[in-house]
Short mmCIF file of C-alpha atoms in Angstrom, two decimals:
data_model
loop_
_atom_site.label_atom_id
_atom_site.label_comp_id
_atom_site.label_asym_id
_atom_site.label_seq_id
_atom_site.Cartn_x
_atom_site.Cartn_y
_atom_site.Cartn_z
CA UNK A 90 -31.64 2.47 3.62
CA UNK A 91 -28.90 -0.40 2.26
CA UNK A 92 -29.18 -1.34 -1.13
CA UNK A 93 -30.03 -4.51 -2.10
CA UNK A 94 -26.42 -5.22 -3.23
CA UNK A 95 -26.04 -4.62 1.00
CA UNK A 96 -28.81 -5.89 2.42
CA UNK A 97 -27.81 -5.00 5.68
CA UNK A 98 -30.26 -3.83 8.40
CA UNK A 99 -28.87 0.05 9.13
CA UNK A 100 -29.56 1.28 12.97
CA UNK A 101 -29.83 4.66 14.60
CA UNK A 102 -29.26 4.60 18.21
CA UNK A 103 -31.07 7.26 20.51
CA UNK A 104 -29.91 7.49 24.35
CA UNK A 105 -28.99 9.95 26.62
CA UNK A 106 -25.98 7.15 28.07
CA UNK A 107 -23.24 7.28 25.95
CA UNK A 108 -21.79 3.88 27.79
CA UNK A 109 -25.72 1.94 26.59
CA UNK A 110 -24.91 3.87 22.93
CA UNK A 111 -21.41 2.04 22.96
CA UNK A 112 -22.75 -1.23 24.61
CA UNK A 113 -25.85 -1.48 22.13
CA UNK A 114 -22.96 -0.59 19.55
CA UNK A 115 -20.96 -3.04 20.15
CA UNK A 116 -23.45 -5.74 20.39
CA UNK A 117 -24.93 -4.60 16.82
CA UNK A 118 -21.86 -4.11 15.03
CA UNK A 119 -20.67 -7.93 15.55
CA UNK A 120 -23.55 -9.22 13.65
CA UNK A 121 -22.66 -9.12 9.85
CA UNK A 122 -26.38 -8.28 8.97
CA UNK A 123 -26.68 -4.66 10.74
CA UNK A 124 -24.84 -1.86 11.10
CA UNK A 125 -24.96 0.98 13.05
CA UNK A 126 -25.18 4.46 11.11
CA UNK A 127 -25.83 6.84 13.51
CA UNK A 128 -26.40 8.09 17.12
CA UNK A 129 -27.41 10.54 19.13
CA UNK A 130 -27.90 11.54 23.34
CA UNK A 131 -30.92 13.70 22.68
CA UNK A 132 -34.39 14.23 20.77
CA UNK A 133 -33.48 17.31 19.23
CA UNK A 134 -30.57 15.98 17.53
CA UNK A 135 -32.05 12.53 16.71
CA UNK A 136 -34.55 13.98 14.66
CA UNK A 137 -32.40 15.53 11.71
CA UNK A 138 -29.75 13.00 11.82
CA UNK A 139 -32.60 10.02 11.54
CA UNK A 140 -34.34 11.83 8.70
CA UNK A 141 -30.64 12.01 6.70
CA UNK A 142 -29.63 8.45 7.56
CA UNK A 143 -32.96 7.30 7.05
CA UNK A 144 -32.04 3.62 8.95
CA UNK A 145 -33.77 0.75 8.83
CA UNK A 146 -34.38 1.00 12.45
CA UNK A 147 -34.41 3.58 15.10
CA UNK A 148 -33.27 2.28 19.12
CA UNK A 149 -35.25 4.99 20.89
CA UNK A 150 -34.85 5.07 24.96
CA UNK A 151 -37.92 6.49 26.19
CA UNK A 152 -36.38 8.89 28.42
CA UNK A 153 -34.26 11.27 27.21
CA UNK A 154 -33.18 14.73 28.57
CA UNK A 155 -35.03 16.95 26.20
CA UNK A 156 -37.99 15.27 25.04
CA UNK A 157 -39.35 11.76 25.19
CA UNK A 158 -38.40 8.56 23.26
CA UNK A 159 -42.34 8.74 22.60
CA UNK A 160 -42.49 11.83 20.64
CA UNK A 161 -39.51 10.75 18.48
CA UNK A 162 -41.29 7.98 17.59
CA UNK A 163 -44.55 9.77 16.24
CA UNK A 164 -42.69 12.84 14.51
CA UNK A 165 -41.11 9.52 12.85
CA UNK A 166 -44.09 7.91 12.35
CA UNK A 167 -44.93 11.00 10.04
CA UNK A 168 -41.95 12.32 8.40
CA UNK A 169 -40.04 9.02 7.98
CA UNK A 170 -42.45 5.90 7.71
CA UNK A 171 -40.67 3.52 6.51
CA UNK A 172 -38.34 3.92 9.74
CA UNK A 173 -39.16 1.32 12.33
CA UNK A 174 -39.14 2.26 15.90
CA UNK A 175 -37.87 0.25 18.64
CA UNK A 176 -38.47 1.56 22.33
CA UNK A 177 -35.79 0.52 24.53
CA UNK A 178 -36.45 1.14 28.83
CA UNK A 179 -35.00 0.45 31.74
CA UNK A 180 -38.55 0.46 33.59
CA UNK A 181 -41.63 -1.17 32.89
CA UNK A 182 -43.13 1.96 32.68
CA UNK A 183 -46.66 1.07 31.69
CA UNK A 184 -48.12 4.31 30.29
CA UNK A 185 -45.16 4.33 28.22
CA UNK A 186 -45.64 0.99 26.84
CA UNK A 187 -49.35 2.47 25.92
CA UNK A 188 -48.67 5.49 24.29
CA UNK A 189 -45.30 3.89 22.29
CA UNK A 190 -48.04 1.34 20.98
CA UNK A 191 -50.58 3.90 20.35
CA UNK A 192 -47.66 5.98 18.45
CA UNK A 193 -46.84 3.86 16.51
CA UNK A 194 -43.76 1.24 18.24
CA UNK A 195 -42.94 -1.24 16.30
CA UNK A 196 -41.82 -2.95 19.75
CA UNK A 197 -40.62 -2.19 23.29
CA UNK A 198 -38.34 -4.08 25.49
CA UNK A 199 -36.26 -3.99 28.42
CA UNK A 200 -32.74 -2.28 28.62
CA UNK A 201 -32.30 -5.49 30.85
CA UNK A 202 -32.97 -7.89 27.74
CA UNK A 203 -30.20 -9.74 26.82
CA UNK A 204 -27.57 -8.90 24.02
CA UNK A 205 -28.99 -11.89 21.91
CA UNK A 206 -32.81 -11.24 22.19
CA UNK A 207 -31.59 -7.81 21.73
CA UNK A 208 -30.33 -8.09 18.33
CA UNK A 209 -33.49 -10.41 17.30
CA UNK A 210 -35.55 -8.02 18.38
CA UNK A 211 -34.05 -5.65 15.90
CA UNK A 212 -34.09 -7.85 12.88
CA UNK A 213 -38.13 -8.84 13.33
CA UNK A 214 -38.45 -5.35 13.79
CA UNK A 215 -36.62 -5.08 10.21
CA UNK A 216 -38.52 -7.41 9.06
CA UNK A 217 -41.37 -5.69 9.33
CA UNK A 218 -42.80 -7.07 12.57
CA UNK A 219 -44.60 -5.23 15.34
CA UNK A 220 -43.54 -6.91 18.96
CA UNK A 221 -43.02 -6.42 22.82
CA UNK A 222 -41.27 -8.73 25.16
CA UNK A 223 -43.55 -11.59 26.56
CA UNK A 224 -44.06 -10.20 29.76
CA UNK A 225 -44.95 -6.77 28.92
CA UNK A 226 -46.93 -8.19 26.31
CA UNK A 227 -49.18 -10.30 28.72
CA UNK A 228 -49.08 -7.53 31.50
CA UNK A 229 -50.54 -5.21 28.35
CA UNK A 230 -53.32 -7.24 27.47
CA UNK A 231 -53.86 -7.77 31.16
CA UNK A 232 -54.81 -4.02 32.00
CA UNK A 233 -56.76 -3.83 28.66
CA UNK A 234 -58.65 -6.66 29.32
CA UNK A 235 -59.20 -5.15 32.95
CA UNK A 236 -59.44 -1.38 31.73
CA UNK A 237 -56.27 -0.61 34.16
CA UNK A 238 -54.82 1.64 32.24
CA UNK A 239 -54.79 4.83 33.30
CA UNK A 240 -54.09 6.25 36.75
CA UNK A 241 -56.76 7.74 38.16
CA UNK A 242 -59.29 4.74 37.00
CA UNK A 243 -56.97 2.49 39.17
CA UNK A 244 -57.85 4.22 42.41
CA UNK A 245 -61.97 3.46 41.96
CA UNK A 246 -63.47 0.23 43.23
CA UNK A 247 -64.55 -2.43 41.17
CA UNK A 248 -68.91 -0.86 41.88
CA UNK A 249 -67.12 2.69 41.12
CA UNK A 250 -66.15 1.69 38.01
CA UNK A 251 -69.38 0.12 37.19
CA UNK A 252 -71.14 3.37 38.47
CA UNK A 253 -68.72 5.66 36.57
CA UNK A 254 -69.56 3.36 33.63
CA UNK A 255 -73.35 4.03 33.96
CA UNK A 256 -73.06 7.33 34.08
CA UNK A 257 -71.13 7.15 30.76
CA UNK A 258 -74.27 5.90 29.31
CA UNK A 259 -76.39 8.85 30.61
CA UNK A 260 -78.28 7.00 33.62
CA UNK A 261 -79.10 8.96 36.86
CA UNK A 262 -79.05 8.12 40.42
CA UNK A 263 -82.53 6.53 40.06
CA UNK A 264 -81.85 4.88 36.97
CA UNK A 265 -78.40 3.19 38.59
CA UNK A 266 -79.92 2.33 41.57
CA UNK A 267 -82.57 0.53 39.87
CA UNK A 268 -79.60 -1.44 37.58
CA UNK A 269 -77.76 -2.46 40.26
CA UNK A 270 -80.05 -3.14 43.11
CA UNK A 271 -78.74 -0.20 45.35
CA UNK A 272 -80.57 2.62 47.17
CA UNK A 273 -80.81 5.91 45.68
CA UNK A 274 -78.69 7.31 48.29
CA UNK A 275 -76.04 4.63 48.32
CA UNK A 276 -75.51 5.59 44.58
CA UNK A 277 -75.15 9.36 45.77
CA UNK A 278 -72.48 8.31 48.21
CA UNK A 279 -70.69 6.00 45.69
CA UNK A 280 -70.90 8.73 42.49
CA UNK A 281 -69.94 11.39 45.75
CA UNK A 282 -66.63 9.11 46.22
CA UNK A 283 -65.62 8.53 42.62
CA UNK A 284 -65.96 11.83 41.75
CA UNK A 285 -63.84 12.89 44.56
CA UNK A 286 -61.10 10.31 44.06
CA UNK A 287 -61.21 11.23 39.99
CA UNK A 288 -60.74 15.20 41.52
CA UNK A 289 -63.95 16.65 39.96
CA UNK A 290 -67.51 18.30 40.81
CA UNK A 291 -69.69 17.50 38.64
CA UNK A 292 -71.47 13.81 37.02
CA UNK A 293 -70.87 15.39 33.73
CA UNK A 294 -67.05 15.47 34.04
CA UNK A 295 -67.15 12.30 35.02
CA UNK A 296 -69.07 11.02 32.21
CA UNK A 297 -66.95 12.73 29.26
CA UNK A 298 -63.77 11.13 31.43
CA UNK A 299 -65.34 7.89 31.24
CA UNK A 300 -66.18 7.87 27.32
CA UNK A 301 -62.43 9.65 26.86
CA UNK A 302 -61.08 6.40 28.74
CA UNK A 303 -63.37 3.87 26.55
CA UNK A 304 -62.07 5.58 23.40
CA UNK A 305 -58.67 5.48 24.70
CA UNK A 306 -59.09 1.62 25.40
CA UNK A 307 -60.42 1.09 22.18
CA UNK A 308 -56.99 2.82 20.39
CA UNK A 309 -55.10 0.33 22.50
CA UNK A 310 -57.11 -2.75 21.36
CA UNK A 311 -56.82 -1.76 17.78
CA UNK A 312 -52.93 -1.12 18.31
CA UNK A 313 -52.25 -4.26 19.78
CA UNK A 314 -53.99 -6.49 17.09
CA UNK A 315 -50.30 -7.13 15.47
CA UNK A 316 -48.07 -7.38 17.91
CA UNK A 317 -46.25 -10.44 18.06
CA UNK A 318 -45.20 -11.22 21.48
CA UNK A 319 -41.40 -12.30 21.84
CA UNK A 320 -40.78 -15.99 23.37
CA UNK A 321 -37.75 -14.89 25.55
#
């Protein structure tokens, strides 16, 4: 960390592309508010040299050879707090936007952003800030709100999801059909076809699935309360 004689914002880059290190580099190091202390092309060796230079903030691509961006960021999360985590991509990879949020991101945006955004990004980051970009912001909130957010849910229809839903909460065939005004064997054909499209056997897997999802959307609702979306 600078001193507050040198209040400048310290970064650690983390990519597998040395030409993106040197670009992101280059951009930094012309601002006379950061500087660049470190670097490194892989996970294992990000982790020692971030815990020595102890930056202000950590560039983390969330691919990397030998382990992901995502698990740099929670072994940071734990050994170095006070390190601030910024997910860089060059996909809108969704479940990677999750679990970066979930482990503790301070943001995540696009290896596509440009150089300016770039380097505000990196001092409300500093600042103590927790952002994504607009669009990934909205797109986020978007799945939440819809509980799109994890691959096999997205394959159900909207009456499996309200089925798989109701079994979460213990009700049988009977007591669905009832609720929704179906016959008892159109609920076996429906709980029949989610449970094949989930790839399970039995209305008990399907109901621990179904509260492990609900818990998972509830980690994501309580993980987006203070992120600030950037106006790009």
């Amino acid at each position: 960390m600078e001193s507050s004689q040198n209040p400048r914002i310290t970064v650690f880059l983390v990519d597998d592309h040395e030409m993106v290190r040197d670009g992101v580099r280059a951009l930094l190091d012309t601002e006379p508010d950061i500087s660049v202390v470190g670097e490194a092309g892989d996970a294992e060796a990000a982790i020692g040299r971030i815990v020595i230079a102890e930056p202000d903030v950590a560039i983390l691509d969330v691919n990397l050879p030998d382990r992901s961006g995502i698990e740099i960021c929670r072994e940071l999360a734990e050994r170095c707090p006070d390190v601030r985590s910024l997910m860089l991509t060059s996909f809108g990879e969704d479940e990677a936007l999750f679990d970066a949020i979930v482990a503790g991101a301070a943001g995540y945006v696009m290896k596509h952003v440009r150089g300016l955004d770039l380097v505000e990004c990196v001092r409300a980051v500093a600042r103590g800030e927790s952002l994504i970009d607009h669009a990934s912001a909205d797109h986020l909130r978007a799945r939440v709100a819809e509980g799109d957010f994890d691959p096999a849910i997205a394959s159900l229809t909207p009456q499996e999801r309200r089925i798989l839903d109701l079994l979460a909460g213990g009700l049988t065939n009977r007591d669905i059909a009832e609720e929704l005004f179906l016959s008892d064997k159109t609920v076996k054909n429906y709980v029949s076809s989610l449970l094949m499209k989930l790839g399970m056997s039995r209305r008990s897997e399907a109901a621990a699935y179904a509260a492990r999802l609900d818990e998972r959307r509830r980690s994501y609702v309580h993980s987006m309360t203070d992120l600030v979306p950037v106006r790009f």
